[in-house]
Structure formats: C-alpha cells, structure tokens
PDB file of C-alpha atoms in Angstrom:
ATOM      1  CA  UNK A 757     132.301  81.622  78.400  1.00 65.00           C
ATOM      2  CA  UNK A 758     130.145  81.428  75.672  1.00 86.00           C
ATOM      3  CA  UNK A 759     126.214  83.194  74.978  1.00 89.00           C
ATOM      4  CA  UNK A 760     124.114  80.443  76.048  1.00 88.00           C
ATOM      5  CA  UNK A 761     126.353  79.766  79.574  1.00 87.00           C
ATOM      6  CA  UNK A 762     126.645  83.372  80.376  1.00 88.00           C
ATOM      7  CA  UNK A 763     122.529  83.666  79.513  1.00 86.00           C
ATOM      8  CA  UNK A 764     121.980  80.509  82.088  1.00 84.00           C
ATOM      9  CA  UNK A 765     124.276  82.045  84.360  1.00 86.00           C
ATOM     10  CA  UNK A 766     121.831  84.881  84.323  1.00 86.00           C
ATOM     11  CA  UNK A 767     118.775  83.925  84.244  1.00 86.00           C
ATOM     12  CA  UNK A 768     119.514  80.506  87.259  1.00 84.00           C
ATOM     13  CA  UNK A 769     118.846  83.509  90.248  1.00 85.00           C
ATOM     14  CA  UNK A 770     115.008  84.465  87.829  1.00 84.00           C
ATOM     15  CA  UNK A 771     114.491  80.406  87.529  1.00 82.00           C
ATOM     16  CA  UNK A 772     114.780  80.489  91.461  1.00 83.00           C
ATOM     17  CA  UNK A 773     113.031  83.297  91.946  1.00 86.00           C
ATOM     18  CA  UNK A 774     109.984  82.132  90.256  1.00 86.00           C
ATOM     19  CA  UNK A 775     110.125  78.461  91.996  1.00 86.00           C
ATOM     20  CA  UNK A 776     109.988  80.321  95.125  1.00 86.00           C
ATOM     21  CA  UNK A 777     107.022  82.256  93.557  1.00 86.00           C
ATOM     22  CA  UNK A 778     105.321  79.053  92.697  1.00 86.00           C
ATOM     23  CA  UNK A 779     105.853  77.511  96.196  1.00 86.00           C
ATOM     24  CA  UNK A 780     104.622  80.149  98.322  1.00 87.00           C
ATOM     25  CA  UNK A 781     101.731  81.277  95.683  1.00 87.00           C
ATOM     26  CA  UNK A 782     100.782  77.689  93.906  1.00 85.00           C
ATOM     27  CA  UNK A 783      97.656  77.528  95.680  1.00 89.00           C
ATOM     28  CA  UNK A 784      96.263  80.768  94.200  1.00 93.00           C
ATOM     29  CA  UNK A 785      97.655  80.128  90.617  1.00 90.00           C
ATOM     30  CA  UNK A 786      95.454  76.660  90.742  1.00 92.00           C
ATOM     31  CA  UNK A 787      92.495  78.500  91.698  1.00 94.00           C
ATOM     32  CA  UNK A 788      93.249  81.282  88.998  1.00 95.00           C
ATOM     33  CA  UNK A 789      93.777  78.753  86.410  1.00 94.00           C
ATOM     34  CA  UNK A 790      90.541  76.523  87.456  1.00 95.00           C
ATOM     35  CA  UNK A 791      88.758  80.265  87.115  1.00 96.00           C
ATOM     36  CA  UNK A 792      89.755  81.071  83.906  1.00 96.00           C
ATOM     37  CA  UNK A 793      89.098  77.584  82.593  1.00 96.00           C
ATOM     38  CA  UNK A 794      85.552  77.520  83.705  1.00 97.00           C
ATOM     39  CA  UNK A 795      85.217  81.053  82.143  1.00 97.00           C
ATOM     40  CA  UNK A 796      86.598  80.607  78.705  1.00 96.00           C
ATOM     41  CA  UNK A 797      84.182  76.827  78.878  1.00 96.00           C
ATOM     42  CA  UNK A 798      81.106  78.707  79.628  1.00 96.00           C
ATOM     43  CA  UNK A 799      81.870  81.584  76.944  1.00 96.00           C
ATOM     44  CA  UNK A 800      82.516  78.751  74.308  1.00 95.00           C
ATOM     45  CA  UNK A 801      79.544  76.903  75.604  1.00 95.00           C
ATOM     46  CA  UNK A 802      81.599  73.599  76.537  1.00 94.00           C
ATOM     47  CA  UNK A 803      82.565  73.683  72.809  1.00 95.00           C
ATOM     48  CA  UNK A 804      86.036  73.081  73.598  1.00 95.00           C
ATOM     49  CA  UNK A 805      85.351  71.397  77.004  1.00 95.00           C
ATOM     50  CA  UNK A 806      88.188  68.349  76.356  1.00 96.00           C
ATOM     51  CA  UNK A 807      91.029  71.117  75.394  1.00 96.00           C
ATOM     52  CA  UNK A 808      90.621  73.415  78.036  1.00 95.00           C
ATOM     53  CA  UNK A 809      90.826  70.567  80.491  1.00 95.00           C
ATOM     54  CA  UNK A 810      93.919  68.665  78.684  1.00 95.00           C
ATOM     55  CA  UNK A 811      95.763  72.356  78.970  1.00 95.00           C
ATOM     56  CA  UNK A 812      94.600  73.235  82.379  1.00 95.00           C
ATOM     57  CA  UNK A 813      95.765  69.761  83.703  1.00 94.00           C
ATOM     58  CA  UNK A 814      99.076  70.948  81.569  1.00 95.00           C
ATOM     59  CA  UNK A 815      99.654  74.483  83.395  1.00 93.00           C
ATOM     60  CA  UNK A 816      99.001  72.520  86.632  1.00 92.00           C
ATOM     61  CA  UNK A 817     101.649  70.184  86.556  1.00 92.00           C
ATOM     62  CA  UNK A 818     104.367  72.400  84.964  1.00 90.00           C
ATOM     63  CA  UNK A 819     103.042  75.014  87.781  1.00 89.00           C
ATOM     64  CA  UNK A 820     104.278  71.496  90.017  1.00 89.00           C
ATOM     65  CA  UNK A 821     107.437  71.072  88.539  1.00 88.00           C
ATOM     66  CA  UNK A 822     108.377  74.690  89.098  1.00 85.00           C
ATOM     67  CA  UNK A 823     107.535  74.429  92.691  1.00 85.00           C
ATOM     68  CA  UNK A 824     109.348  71.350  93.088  1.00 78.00           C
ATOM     69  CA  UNK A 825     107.044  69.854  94.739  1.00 61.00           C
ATOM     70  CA  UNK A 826     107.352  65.897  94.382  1.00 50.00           C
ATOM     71  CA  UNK A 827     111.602  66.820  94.590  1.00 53.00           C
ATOM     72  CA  UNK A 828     113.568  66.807  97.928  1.00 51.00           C
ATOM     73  CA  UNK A 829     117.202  66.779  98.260  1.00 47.00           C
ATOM     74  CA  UNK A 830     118.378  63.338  96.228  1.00 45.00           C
ATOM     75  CA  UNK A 831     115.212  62.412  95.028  1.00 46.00           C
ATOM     76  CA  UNK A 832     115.092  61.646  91.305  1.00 49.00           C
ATOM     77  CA  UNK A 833     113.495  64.360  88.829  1.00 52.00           C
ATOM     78  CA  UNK A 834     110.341  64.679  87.634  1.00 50.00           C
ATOM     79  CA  UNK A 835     109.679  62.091  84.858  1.00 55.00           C
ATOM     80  CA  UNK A 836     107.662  64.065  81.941  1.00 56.00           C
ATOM     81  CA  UNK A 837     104.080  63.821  81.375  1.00 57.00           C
ATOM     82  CA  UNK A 838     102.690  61.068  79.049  1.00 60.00           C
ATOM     83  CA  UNK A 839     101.773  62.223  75.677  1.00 60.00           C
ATOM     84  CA  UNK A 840      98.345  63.246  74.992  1.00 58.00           C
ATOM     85  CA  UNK A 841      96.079  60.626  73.041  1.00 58.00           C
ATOM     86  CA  UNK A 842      93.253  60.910  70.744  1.00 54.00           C
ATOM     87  CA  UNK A 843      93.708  63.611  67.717  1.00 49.00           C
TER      88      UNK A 843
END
C-alpha cells in the first residue's frame, strides 16, 4: 500500500466524522458564518460587501456538500459550483 492510500485509509473515519459534525451542527455553522460576515462588512464599512458575500455563499455550500445534504443512497453527486464571474 502506498502513502497516499494508507493516508486516505486514515483520514476516511475524520472525513466521516466531520460530515456527521456538519449534519447535526449545520444550522449553527450558517448562523456563525452569516455573523462573522456581517461583522467583518460593518468593520470594512461594506468596502468589500460583494467578496464577503461570494465567500460566505462559498463556505455555505461546501458546509452542504459535507453534510450531504442534496445525496441519498444512489443519488448522483454533487455537481460543482459555477465559476465566479466578473474580475
């Protein structure tokens, strides 16, 4: 067995561990995360408004895929999110 399959083989029962973590506790994490974005806004004075959003909307939905959410027995993964426009 090589580094990289015994390091997956290691950390799969962590990657479980923290789904479950994300299924039971996602509701708190999205309030955290909405907190903190409205925090850093008002200390920047909106300055960075359009960022903070774009990378809370980012936490939020790999937060999802973590959970599993959208993904029951069979279903198909997760496609990935578009890519961002503008800059």
């Amino acid at each position: 067995m090589g580094f990289l399959d015994s390091l997956k083989a290691r950390l799969g029962p962590a990657k479980d561990k923290v789904s479950d973590l994300a299924q039971q506790h996602g509701d708190k994490i999205d309030h955290g995360l909405d907190r903190a974005a409205r925090m850093v806004d008002q200390r920047t004075k909106g300055k960075y408004s359009d960022r903070i959003e774009s990378g809370t909307g980012r936490a939020k939905e790999a937060l999802d895929r973590l959970a599993h959410k959208d993904d029951g027995p069979g279903s198909p993964p997760t496609p990935p999110p578009p890519p961002p426009s503008g800059h």
